[in-house]
Amino acid sequence: ITPARFDREKVFRVKLQDEKQANIIKDLAKTNELDFWYPDDPHHITANMTVDFRVSEKETQSIQSALDQNEMHYEILIHDLQEEVEKQFDVKED
Amino acid sequence: VPGRHSYRKYNNWERIVAWTEKMVNKHPEMVSRIQIGSTVEDNPLYVLKIGKENERRKAIFMDCGIHAREWVSPAFCQWFVYQATKTYGRNKIMTKLLDRMNFYVLPVFNVDGYIWSWTQNRMWRKNRSKNRNSNCIGTDLNRNFNASWDSFPDTNNPCWETYRGPAPESEKETKAVTDFIRSHLKSIKVYITFHSYSQMLLFPYGYTSKLPPNHEDLAKMAKIGTEALSTRYETRYIYGSIQSTIYPTSGSSLDWAYDLGIEHTFAFELRDKGKFGFLLPESRIKSTCKETMLAVKFIAKYILRHTS
């Protein structure tokens, strides 16, 4: 099995303002393959929480549009996950 | 991934096993290796016992790597063993601790998942057990403990990252750990589990908003522990009960150990706060481990002084 790669995958951080926004993220989780980094699981999402989740390249566009349309506060923590996976090994072998 | 074990780098499972052997060979009077069981894919589950032979002394049980992708967690357990063996006889606090306590260290709890995160999917979290009637693999070992195990419906789907398993302690890994802790319950005074990320120091409960009877003691320890941690590099941790600080969780090892009777149980969510998330660069391992040592040594000292 070839190892998974994460080219151009992104990690979003969304600061939820209210219950409506919490439900938007929960709905997005039902129709997209979001990997929640914090909280561990979309069921734990509540208003006024900061949520981190990983999005595949193909779903980034639609997710970002949904966040923009709903005027949600977000930042992209990681722009290309594969790059970060490779960059984590930043200490040379002894 | 060629090369040999390094405390400043992430080590794959093969290197960690070799490291456990090296530590036993190098410090036979202080380190012994106990196989407490094996995983779903028949990898060994090793606990390193740090301290003198005397079984009756107070002990602290620490586990790392319950979630596969949280790589800085196993790095800390390796660092702890390294520091304990290196500074015994040189550092006053560590010498006093090891003269009067034992530490049981489980460097990698979720071995199969950890191997998978190295070889196939860096973002893997659960173990690698197969689920009946589902193509989805894995159970979240930190939802598989018998602590209000089935109180949340959202842990009942094998395809979800927080799947609790078909029954409490259904997983070989969980059972190996719970059996070991139950059989050493007389001596184990503290249970500490290491996760990442978020920079938090948590204590029970996760499955209820009810306060544990000694919550003031736990809160005081957590407060001072986070203060001790921040003295090194001013890294800010928050602390509190799982339920009030992050969110309700069922089936966690922390709550299970507490309800078993270990009155001091803590969970560290190590660095960072999201800039790198699970992908903390190796260049930050050392400082993360050094500051965490200060908190763990404080907790151990406190227990030495305040428990019978």
mmCIF file of C-alpha atoms in Angstrom:
data_model
loop_
_atom_site.group_PDB
_atom_site.id
_atom_site.type_symbol
_atom_site.label_atom_id
_atom_site.label_comp_id
_atom_site.label_asym_id
_atom_site.label_seq_id
_atom_site.Cartn_x
_atom_site.Cartn_y
_atom_site.Cartn_z
ATOM 1 C CA ILE A 1 0.000 0.000 0.000
ATOM 2 C CA THR A 2 1.526 3.328 -0.945
ATOM 3 C CA PRO A 3 1.757 5.666 2.034
ATOM 4 C CA ALA A 4 -0.867 8.410 2.191
ATOM 5 C CA ARG A 5 0.225 11.814 0.936
ATOM 6 C CA PHE A 6 -1.268 15.138 1.916
ATOM 7 C CA ASP A 7 -0.253 17.378 -0.987
ATOM 8 C CA ARG A 8 -1.993 20.756 -0.895
ATOM 9 C CA GLU A 9 -4.224 19.619 1.976
ATOM 10 C CA LYS A 10 -5.010 22.427 4.398
ATOM 11 C CA VAL A 11 -5.760 22.765 8.092
ATOM 12 C CA PHE A 12 -8.380 25.395 8.908
ATOM 13 C CA ARG A 13 -8.892 27.073 12.243
ATOM 14 C CA VAL A 14 -12.415 28.501 12.674
ATOM 15 C CA LYS A 15 -13.442 30.658 15.629
ATOM 16 C CA LEU A 16 -17.142 29.936 16.086
ATOM 17 C CA GLN A 17 -19.227 32.933 17.138
ATOM 18 C CA ASP A 18 -22.543 31.244 17.890
ATOM 19 C CA GLU A 19 -24.640 28.082 17.731
ATOM 20 C CA LYS A 20 -25.566 28.743 14.089
ATOM 21 C CA GLN A 21 -21.919 28.657 13.060
ATOM 22 C CA ALA A 22 -21.356 25.528 15.148
ATOM 23 C CA ASN A 23 -24.164 23.841 13.237
ATOM 24 C CA ILE A 24 -22.714 24.952 9.910
ATOM 25 C CA ILE A 25 -19.443 23.173 10.705
ATOM 26 C CA LYS A 26 -21.337 20.078 11.889
ATOM 27 C CA ASP A 27 -23.284 20.055 8.631
ATOM 28 C CA LEU A 28 -20.093 20.451 6.601
ATOM 29 C CA ALA A 29 -18.700 17.473 8.531
ATOM 30 C CA LYS A 30 -21.636 15.373 7.376
ATOM 31 C CA THR A 31 -21.117 16.109 3.690
ATOM 32 C CA ASN A 32 -17.335 16.397 3.513
ATOM 33 C CA GLU A 33 -14.416 14.320 4.706
ATOM 34 C CA LEU A 34 -13.109 16.626 7.403
ATOM 35 C CA ASP A 35 -10.434 15.294 9.787
ATOM 36 C CA PHE A 36 -10.988 17.067 13.081
ATOM 37 C CA TRP A 37 -7.807 17.906 14.925
ATOM 38 C CA TYR A 38 -9.540 19.872 17.676
ATOM 39 C CA PRO A 39 -11.960 18.822 19.050
ATOM 40 C CA ASP A 40 -11.411 15.124 18.306
ATOM 41 C CA ASP A 41 -14.894 14.746 16.977
ATOM 42 C CA PRO A 42 -17.484 17.074 15.348
ATOM 43 C CA HIS A 43 -20.066 16.066 17.944
ATOM 44 C CA HIS A 44 -18.113 18.038 20.532
ATOM 45 C CA ILE A 45 -18.398 21.287 18.571
ATOM 46 C CA THR A 46 -20.199 24.038 20.446
ATOM 47 C CA ALA A 47 -20.611 27.805 20.082
ATOM 48 C CA ASN A 48 -17.636 30.014 20.985
ATOM 49 C CA MET A 49 -15.183 27.187 20.387
ATOM 50 C CA THR A 50 -12.111 27.242 18.150
ATOM 51 C CA VAL A 51 -12.151 24.296 15.769
ATOM 52 C CA ASP A 52 -9.209 22.912 13.768
ATOM 53 C CA PHE A 53 -9.799 20.519 10.896
ATOM 54 C CA ARG A 54 -7.942 19.120 7.910
ATOM 55 C CA VAL A 55 -9.443 19.395 4.416
ATOM 56 C CA SER A 56 -8.422 17.529 1.271
ATOM 57 C CA GLU A 57 -7.316 19.503 -1.770
ATOM 58 C CA LYS A 58 -10.486 18.722 -3.695
ATOM 59 C CA GLU A 59 -12.771 19.949 -0.908
ATOM 60 C CA THR A 60 -10.845 23.064 0.057
ATOM 61 C CA GLN A 61 -12.626 25.317 -2.428
ATOM 62 C CA SER A 62 -16.142 24.384 -1.331
ATOM 63 C CA ILE A 63 -15.281 24.557 2.346
ATOM 64 C CA GLN A 64 -13.685 27.975 2.007
ATOM 65 C CA SER A 65 -16.713 29.244 0.043
ATOM 66 C CA ALA A 66 -19.048 27.998 2.748
ATOM 67 C CA LEU A 67 -17.029 29.772 5.438
ATOM 68 C CA ASP A 68 -16.881 32.991 3.395
ATOM 69 C CA GLN A 69 -20.586 32.927 2.554
ATOM 70 C CA ASN A 70 -21.424 32.591 6.235
ATOM 71 C CA GLU A 71 -18.899 35.304 7.130
ATOM 72 C CA MET A 72 -17.091 33.022 9.537
ATOM 73 C CA HIS A 73 -13.770 33.962 11.149
ATOM 74 C CA TYR A 74 -11.117 31.514 10.014
ATOM 75 C CA GLU A 75 -7.432 31.188 9.288
ATOM 76 C CA ILE A 76 -5.477 28.543 7.441
ATOM 77 C CA LEU A 77 -2.998 27.058 9.915
ATOM 78 C CA ILE A 78 -1.296 24.799 7.411
ATOM 79 C CA HIS A 79 -1.381 25.501 3.657
ATOM 80 C CA ASP A 80 0.237 22.301 2.441
ATOM 81 C CA LEU A 81 0.168 19.474 4.912
ATOM 82 C CA GLN A 82 2.572 17.293 2.972
ATOM 83 C CA GLU A 83 5.196 19.987 3.233
ATOM 84 C CA GLU A 84 4.743 20.123 7.012
ATOM 85 C CA VAL A 85 4.908 16.325 7.247
ATOM 86 C CA GLU A 86 8.302 16.487 5.570
ATOM 87 C CA LYS A 87 9.484 19.567 7.438
ATOM 88 C CA GLN A 88 8.839 18.051 10.885
ATOM 89 C CA PHE A 89 12.068 16.058 10.488
ATOM 90 C CA ASP A 90 14.238 19.154 10.933
ATOM 91 C CA VAL A 91 16.940 17.677 13.169
ATOM 92 C CA LYS A 92 19.810 15.959 11.397
ATOM 93 C CA GLU A 93 20.702 12.381 12.189
ATOM 94 C CA ASP A 94 23.339 12.355 14.935
ATOM 95 C CA VAL B 1 14.099 5.773 8.103
ATOM 96 C CA PRO B 2 17.763 4.802 8.674
ATOM 97 C CA GLY B 3 19.851 5.811 11.648
ATOM 98 C CA ARG B 4 19.843 5.201 15.329
ATOM 99 C CA HIS B 5 17.744 6.362 18.239
ATOM 100 C CA SER B 6 17.903 10.013 19.141
ATOM 101 C CA TYR B 7 16.099 11.890 21.921
ATOM 102 C CA ARG B 8 16.044 14.946 19.705
ATOM 103 C CA LYS B 9 14.265 13.188 16.892
ATOM 104 C CA TYR B 10 11.088 11.179 16.351
ATOM 105 C CA ASN B 11 11.891 7.469 16.493
ATOM 106 C CA ASN B 12 9.985 4.747 14.726
ATOM 107 C CA TRP B 13 8.834 1.682 16.621
ATOM 108 C CA GLU B 14 11.836 -0.422 15.624
ATOM 109 C CA ARG B 15 14.199 2.169 17.075
ATOM 110 C CA ILE B 16 12.124 2.496 20.249
ATOM 111 C CA VAL B 17 12.245 -1.258 20.872
ATOM 112 C CA ALA B 18 16.019 -1.215 20.394
ATOM 113 C CA TRP B 19 16.193 1.770 22.754
ATOM 114 C CA THR B 20 14.275 -0.117 25.496
ATOM 115 C CA GLU B 21 16.814 -2.934 25.267
ATOM 116 C CA LYS B 22 19.683 -0.474 25.402
ATOM 117 C CA MET B 23 18.263 1.230 28.511
ATOM 118 C CA VAL B 24 17.901 -2.113 30.332
ATOM 119 C CA ASN B 25 21.424 -3.157 29.366
ATOM 120 C CA LYS B 26 22.920 0.194 30.303
ATOM 121 C CA HIS B 27 21.107 0.585 33.644
ATOM 122 C CA PRO B 28 20.287 -2.942 34.884
ATOM 123 C CA GLU B 29 20.126 -1.757 38.480
ATOM 124 C CA MET B 30 17.483 0.864 37.665
ATOM 125 C CA VAL B 31 15.622 -0.113 34.504
ATOM 126 C CA SER B 32 13.711 -3.310 33.804
ATOM 127 C CA ARG B 33 11.418 -4.063 30.892
ATOM 128 C CA ILE B 34 8.077 -5.763 31.409
ATOM 129 C CA GLN B 35 5.977 -7.058 28.528
ATOM 130 C CA ILE B 36 2.442 -6.371 29.738
ATOM 131 C CA GLY B 37 0.755 -7.843 26.693
ATOM 132 C CA SER B 38 0.592 -7.529 22.947
ATOM 133 C CA THR B 39 -1.380 -5.584 20.393
ATOM 134 C CA VAL B 40 -4.011 -6.617 17.875
ATOM 135 C CA GLU B 41 -1.205 -7.132 15.339
ATOM 136 C CA ASP B 42 0.903 -8.999 17.908
ATOM 137 C CA ASN B 43 3.404 -6.266 18.608
ATOM 138 C CA PRO B 44 4.702 -6.329 22.198
ATOM 139 C CA LEU B 45 3.478 -3.790 24.740
ATOM 140 C CA TYR B 46 6.474 -2.861 26.883
ATOM 141 C CA VAL B 47 6.491 -1.013 30.190
ATOM 142 C CA LEU B 48 9.831 0.194 31.523
ATOM 143 C CA LYS B 49 10.059 0.121 35.292
ATOM 144 C CA ILE B 50 12.371 2.834 36.556
ATOM 145 C CA GLY B 51 13.494 2.521 40.169
ATOM 146 C CA LYS B 52 14.781 -0.006 42.641
ATOM 147 C CA GLU B 53 13.407 -3.499 42.951
ATOM 148 C CA ASN B 54 11.192 -2.835 45.980
ATOM 149 C CA GLU B 55 7.636 -3.326 44.701
ATOM 150 C CA ARG B 56 5.934 -1.846 47.737
ATOM 151 C CA ARG B 57 7.085 1.696 47.150
ATOM 152 C CA LYS B 58 4.800 4.383 45.778
ATOM 153 C CA ALA B 59 4.688 4.356 42.014
ATOM 154 C CA ILE B 60 3.658 6.586 39.141
ATOM 155 C CA PHE B 61 2.283 5.086 35.920
ATOM 156 C CA MET B 62 2.824 7.126 32.770
ATOM 157 C CA ASP B 63 1.661 6.260 29.282
ATOM 158 C CA CYS B 64 2.431 7.859 25.938
ATOM 159 C CA GLY B 65 1.246 7.357 22.403
ATOM 160 C CA ILE B 66 -2.364 6.300 22.961
ATOM 161 C CA HIS B 67 -3.231 8.269 19.795
ATOM 162 C CA ALA B 68 -0.949 7.311 16.940
ATOM 163 C CA ARG B 69 -0.393 10.719 15.293
ATOM 164 C CA GLU B 70 0.529 12.498 18.524
ATOM 165 C CA TRP B 71 4.245 11.832 18.041
ATOM 166 C CA VAL B 72 5.640 14.253 20.609
ATOM 167 C CA SER B 73 4.001 12.141 23.311
ATOM 168 C CA PRO B 74 6.205 9.021 22.888
ATOM 169 C CA ALA B 75 9.151 11.387 22.501
ATOM 170 C CA PHE B 76 8.448 12.654 26.007
ATOM 171 C CA CYS B 77 8.296 9.195 27.584
ATOM 172 C CA GLN B 78 11.669 8.361 26.050
ATOM 173 C CA TRP B 79 13.060 11.659 27.291
ATOM 174 C CA PHE B 80 11.737 10.996 30.805
ATOM 175 C CA VAL B 81 13.498 7.611 31.028
ATOM 176 C CA TYR B 82 16.682 9.177 29.639
ATOM 177 C CA GLN B 83 16.625 12.006 32.190
ATOM 178 C CA ALA B 84 15.768 9.697 35.089
ATOM 179 C CA THR B 85 18.696 7.395 34.367
ATOM 180 C CA LYS B 86 21.076 10.215 33.456
ATOM 181 C CA THR B 87 20.423 12.503 36.404
ATOM 182 C CA TYR B 88 19.979 9.929 39.166
ATOM 183 C CA GLY B 89 22.785 10.595 41.636
ATOM 184 C CA ARG B 90 23.420 14.019 40.091
ATOM 185 C CA ASN B 91 20.123 15.893 40.376
ATOM 186 C CA LYS B 92 18.875 16.139 43.944
ATOM 187 C CA ILE B 93 15.169 15.961 43.157
ATOM 188 C CA MET B 94 15.405 13.079 40.700
ATOM 189 C CA THR B 95 17.647 11.162 43.096
ATOM 190 C CA LYS B 96 15.205 11.638 45.948
ATOM 191 C CA LEU B 97 12.276 10.609 43.739
ATOM 192 C CA LEU B 98 13.972 7.473 42.475
ATOM 193 C CA ASP B 99 15.225 6.529 45.918
ATOM 194 C CA ARG B 100 11.660 6.468 47.162
ATOM 195 C CA MET B 101 9.404 5.835 44.164
ATOM 196 C CA ASN B 102 9.101 3.692 41.077
ATOM 197 C CA PHE B 103 7.963 4.910 37.667
ATOM 198 C CA TYR B 104 6.201 2.621 35.212
ATOM 199 C CA VAL B 105 6.570 4.109 31.724
ATOM 200 C CA LEU B 106 4.652 2.807 28.700
ATOM 201 C CA PRO B 107 6.520 4.525 25.840
ATOM 202 C CA VAL B 108 3.968 3.647 23.153
ATOM 203 C CA PHE B 109 0.456 2.498 24.055
ATOM 204 C CA ASN B 110 -0.974 2.261 20.546
ATOM 205 C CA VAL B 111 1.913 0.450 18.850
ATOM 206 C CA ASP B 112 0.051 -0.741 15.751
ATOM 207 C CA GLY B 113 -1.365 2.720 15.115
ATOM 208 C CA TYR B 114 2.038 4.325 15.697
ATOM 209 C CA ILE B 115 3.662 1.998 13.166
ATOM 210 C CA TRP B 116 0.862 2.789 10.712
ATOM 211 C CA SER B 117 1.382 6.516 11.209
ATOM 212 C CA TRP B 118 5.055 5.996 10.249
ATOM 213 C CA THR B 119 4.531 3.671 7.318
ATOM 214 C CA GLN B 120 1.147 4.460 5.815
ATOM 215 C CA ASN B 121 -0.740 7.441 7.176
ATOM 216 C CA ARG B 122 0.832 10.160 9.303
ATOM 217 C CA MET B 123 -2.633 11.374 10.242
ATOM 218 C CA TRP B 124 -3.788 8.037 11.747
ATOM 219 C CA ARG B 125 -5.243 8.179 15.288
ATOM 220 C CA LYS B 126 -6.907 4.908 16.343
ATOM 221 C CA ASN B 127 -5.490 1.408 16.808
ATOM 222 C CA ARG B 128 -5.626 -1.073 13.904
ATOM 223 C CA SER B 129 -8.235 -3.569 14.996
ATOM 224 C CA LYS B 130 -10.801 -4.743 12.463
ATOM 225 C CA ASN B 131 -14.419 -3.921 13.170
ATOM 226 C CA ARG B 132 -17.145 -6.480 12.638
ATOM 227 C CA ASN B 133 -19.727 -5.489 9.992
ATOM 228 C CA SER B 134 -17.659 -2.501 8.917
ATOM 229 C CA ASN B 135 -14.870 -1.719 6.485
ATOM 230 C CA CYS B 136 -13.632 0.937 8.861
ATOM 231 C CA ILE B 137 -10.549 0.071 10.875
ATOM 232 C CA GLY B 138 -9.645 0.941 14.428
ATOM 233 C CA THR B 139 -10.881 1.861 17.843
ATOM 234 C CA ASP B 140 -10.017 5.038 19.730
ATOM 235 C CA LEU B 141 -8.223 3.492 22.688
ATOM 236 C CA ASN B 142 -9.007 6.556 24.773
ATOM 237 C CA ARG B 143 -12.733 5.869 24.484
ATOM 238 C CA ASN B 144 -12.376 2.136 25.190
ATOM 239 C CA PHE B 145 -12.002 2.274 28.959
ATOM 240 C CA ASN B 146 -14.841 1.276 31.263
ATOM 241 C CA ALA B 147 -15.652 4.760 32.434
ATOM 242 C CA SER B 148 -19.140 5.697 31.394
ATOM 243 C CA TRP B 149 -18.087 3.943 28.222
ATOM 244 C CA ASP B 150 -21.385 4.094 26.336
ATOM 245 C CA SER B 151 -22.761 7.375 27.610
ATOM 246 C CA PHE B 152 -22.219 9.286 24.384
ATOM 247 C CA PRO B 153 -23.890 8.032 21.171
ATOM 248 C CA ASP B 154 -21.265 9.708 18.996
ATOM 249 C CA THR B 155 -18.642 7.127 19.841
ATOM 250 C CA ASN B 156 -20.600 4.233 18.455
ATOM 251 C CA ASN B 157 -19.653 4.353 14.783
ATOM 252 C CA PRO B 158 -16.572 2.319 13.710
ATOM 253 C CA CYS B 159 -15.937 4.877 10.953
ATOM 254 C CA TRP B 160 -15.555 7.762 13.367
ATOM 255 C CA GLU B 161 -12.247 8.825 14.862
ATOM 256 C CA THR B 162 -13.603 8.447 18.396
ATOM 257 C CA TYR B 163 -15.129 4.980 17.978
ATOM 258 C CA ARG B 164 -15.240 3.375 21.443
ATOM 259 C CA GLY B 165 -14.992 -0.250 20.321
ATOM 260 C CA PRO B 166 -17.596 -3.012 20.642
ATOM 261 C CA ALA B 167 -17.236 -3.220 24.432
ATOM 262 C CA PRO B 168 -15.260 -1.674 27.294
ATOM 263 C CA GLU B 169 -11.685 -2.986 27.237
ATOM 264 C CA SER B 170 -12.465 -4.803 23.995
ATOM 265 C CA GLU B 171 -9.015 -3.909 22.679
ATOM 266 C CA LYS B 172 -5.993 -6.021 23.611
ATOM 267 C CA GLU B 173 -3.996 -2.858 24.239
ATOM 268 C CA THR B 174 -6.555 -1.455 26.673
ATOM 269 C CA LYS B 175 -6.893 -4.766 28.517
ATOM 270 C CA ALA B 176 -3.119 -5.119 28.870
ATOM 271 C CA VAL B 177 -2.874 -1.686 30.473
ATOM 272 C CA THR B 178 -5.908 -2.060 32.752
ATOM 273 C CA ASP B 179 -4.773 -5.509 33.913
ATOM 274 C CA PHE B 180 -1.299 -4.157 34.711
ATOM 275 C CA ILE B 181 -2.648 -1.164 36.622
ATOM 276 C CA ARG B 182 -5.182 -3.278 38.523
ATOM 277 C CA SER B 183 -2.440 -5.698 39.554
ATOM 278 C CA HIS B 184 -0.224 -2.839 40.789
ATOM 279 C CA LEU B 185 -2.989 -0.755 42.290
ATOM 280 C CA LYS B 186 -1.583 -0.882 45.817
ATOM 281 C CA SER B 187 1.540 0.995 44.786
ATOM 282 C CA ILE B 188 0.346 3.228 41.926
ATOM 283 C CA LYS B 189 -0.515 6.635 43.394
ATOM 284 C CA VAL B 190 -0.515 8.690 40.178
ATOM 285 C CA TYR B 191 -1.600 7.993 36.603
ATOM 286 C CA ILE B 192 -0.395 10.410 33.909
ATOM 287 C CA THR B 193 -1.224 10.101 30.220
ATOM 288 C CA PHE B 194 0.457 12.211 27.524
ATOM 289 C CA HIS B 195 -1.282 13.491 24.412
ATOM 290 C CA SER B 196 -0.902 16.405 22.021
ATOM 291 C CA TYR B 197 -1.726 19.112 21.125
ATOM 292 C CA SER B 198 -3.222 22.174 22.911
ATOM 293 C CA GLN B 199 -0.965 22.836 25.903
ATOM 294 C CA MET B 200 -3.315 21.779 28.663
ATOM 295 C CA LEU B 201 -3.024 19.897 31.953
ATOM 296 C CA LEU B 202 -6.283 18.089 32.593
ATOM 297 C CA PHE B 203 -7.789 16.063 35.425
ATOM 298 C CA PRO B 204 -11.108 14.182 35.911
ATOM 299 C CA TYR B 205 -13.834 14.117 34.963
ATOM 300 C CA GLY B 206 -14.534 13.952 31.276
ATOM 301 C CA TYR B 207 -17.733 11.957 31.390
ATOM 302 C CA THR B 208 -19.543 14.137 33.910
ATOM 303 C CA SER B 209 -19.597 17.699 35.172
ATOM 304 C CA LYS B 210 -19.563 16.278 38.703
ATOM 305 C CA LEU B 211 -16.423 17.388 40.572
ATOM 306 C CA PRO B 212 -14.140 14.646 41.898
ATOM 307 C CA PRO B 213 -13.971 14.604 45.725
ATOM 308 C CA ASN B 214 -10.380 15.888 45.760
ATOM 309 C CA HIS B 215 -10.819 18.348 42.890
ATOM 310 C CA GLU B 216 -9.292 21.191 44.901
ATOM 311 C CA ASP B 217 -6.152 19.154 45.391
ATOM 312 C CA LEU B 218 -6.077 18.209 41.710
ATOM 313 C CA ALA B 219 -6.640 21.819 40.646
ATOM 314 C CA LYS B 220 -3.883 23.034 42.970
ATOM 315 C CA MET B 221 -1.452 20.441 41.616
ATOM 316 C CA ALA B 222 -2.379 21.264 38.035
ATOM 317 C CA LYS B 223 -1.966 24.984 38.668
ATOM 318 C CA ILE B 224 1.452 24.624 40.236
ATOM 319 C CA GLY B 225 2.422 22.043 37.628
ATOM 320 C CA THR B 226 1.648 24.443 34.777
ATOM 321 C CA GLU B 227 3.517 27.206 36.606
ATOM 322 C CA ALA B 228 6.557 24.966 37.019
ATOM 323 C CA LEU B 229 6.375 24.081 33.338
ATOM 324 C CA SER B 230 6.282 27.700 32.260
ATOM 325 C CA THR B 231 9.390 28.646 34.248
ATOM 326 C CA ARG B 232 11.575 27.121 31.544
ATOM 327 C CA TYR B 233 10.451 28.818 28.348
ATOM 328 C CA GLU B 234 7.321 30.674 29.474
ATOM 329 C CA THR B 235 5.110 28.196 27.618
ATOM 330 C CA ARG B 236 1.533 28.827 28.673
ATOM 331 C CA TYR B 237 -0.627 25.845 29.603
ATOM 332 C CA ILE B 238 -4.198 26.005 30.802
ATOM 333 C CA TYR B 239 -5.525 23.509 33.308
ATOM 334 C CA GLY B 240 -8.843 22.156 34.535
ATOM 335 C CA SER B 241 -11.172 19.190 34.393
ATOM 336 C CA ILE B 242 -11.559 17.563 30.992
ATOM 337 C CA GLN B 243 -15.259 18.310 30.776
ATOM 338 C CA SER B 244 -14.983 21.988 31.697
ATOM 339 C CA THR B 245 -11.755 22.699 29.813
ATOM 340 C CA ILE B 246 -12.287 20.915 26.527
ATOM 341 C CA TYR B 247 -15.478 18.915 26.132
ATOM 342 C CA PRO B 248 -17.281 15.897 27.553
ATOM 343 C CA THR B 249 -15.602 12.588 26.753
ATOM 344 C CA SER B 250 -16.539 9.060 27.736
ATOM 345 C CA GLY B 251 -14.379 5.969 28.165
ATOM 346 C CA SER B 252 -11.138 7.803 28.876
ATOM 347 C CA SER B 253 -8.164 6.239 30.648
ATOM 348 C CA LEU B 254 -7.955 9.218 32.995
ATOM 349 C CA ASP B 255 -11.483 8.831 34.350
ATOM 350 C CA TRP B 256 -11.133 5.044 34.522
ATOM 351 C CA ALA B 257 -7.926 5.231 36.561
ATOM 352 C CA TYR B 258 -9.483 7.784 38.894
ATOM 353 C CA ASP B 259 -12.626 5.725 39.460
ATOM 354 C CA LEU B 260 -10.423 2.665 40.060
ATOM 355 C CA GLY B 261 -9.047 4.496 43.099
ATOM 356 C CA ILE B 262 -5.940 6.309 41.875
ATOM 357 C CA GLU B 263 -6.713 9.680 43.393
ATOM 358 C CA HIS B 264 -4.269 11.695 41.288
ATOM 359 C CA THR B 265 -4.705 11.291 37.545
ATOM 360 C CA PHE B 266 -3.653 13.825 34.919
ATOM 361 C CA ALA B 267 -3.564 14.193 31.159
ATOM 362 C CA PHE B 268 -1.026 16.440 29.434
ATOM 363 C CA GLU B 269 -1.886 17.880 26.045
ATOM 364 C CA LEU B 270 1.649 18.782 24.984
ATOM 365 C CA ARG B 271 2.783 21.463 22.514
ATOM 366 C CA ASP B 272 1.800 23.240 20.522
ATOM 367 C CA LYS B 273 -1.434 25.210 20.195
ATOM 368 C CA GLY B 274 -2.061 24.577 16.554
ATOM 369 C CA LYS B 275 0.605 26.259 14.449
ATOM 370 C CA PHE B 276 2.044 22.815 13.778
ATOM 371 C CA GLY B 277 -0.552 20.703 15.581
ATOM 372 C CA PHE B 278 0.465 17.057 15.407
ATOM 373 C CA LEU B 279 3.440 17.954 13.186
ATOM 374 C CA LEU B 280 5.577 19.639 15.833
ATOM 375 C CA PRO B 281 9.051 19.932 14.288
ATOM 376 C CA GLU B 282 11.779 17.788 15.854
ATOM 377 C CA SER B 283 13.678 20.970 16.717
ATOM 378 C CA ARG B 284 11.020 21.635 19.369
ATOM 379 C CA ILE B 285 11.040 18.183 20.972
ATOM 380 C CA LYS B 286 13.822 18.943 23.426
ATOM 381 C CA SER B 287 12.315 22.138 24.826
ATOM 382 C CA THR B 288 8.874 20.543 24.995
ATOM 383 C CA CYS B 289 10.297 17.615 26.976
ATOM 384 C CA LYS B 290 12.456 19.772 29.256
ATOM 385 C CA GLU B 291 9.564 21.967 30.345
ATOM 386 C CA THR B 292 7.239 18.985 30.802
ATOM 387 C CA MET B 293 9.815 17.305 33.041
ATOM 388 C CA LEU B 294 9.446 20.212 35.473
ATOM 389 C CA ALA B 295 5.717 19.610 35.801
ATOM 390 C CA VAL B 296 6.066 15.837 36.150
ATOM 391 C CA LYS B 297 8.791 16.176 38.786
ATOM 392 C CA PHE B 298 6.610 18.615 40.701
ATOM 393 C CA ILE B 299 3.684 16.153 40.642
ATOM 394 C CA ALA B 300 5.924 13.309 41.808
ATOM 395 C CA LYS B 301 7.431 15.411 44.614
ATOM 396 C CA TYR B 302 3.981 16.495 45.734
ATOM 397 C CA ILE B 303 2.778 12.868 45.903
ATOM 398 C CA LEU B 304 5.865 11.810 47.818
ATOM 399 C CA ARG B 305 5.121 14.453 50.389
ATOM 400 C CA HIS B 306 1.324 14.264 50.563
ATOM 401 C CA THR B 307 0.272 10.657 50.230
ATOM 402 C CA SER B 308 0.536 7.852 52.706
#
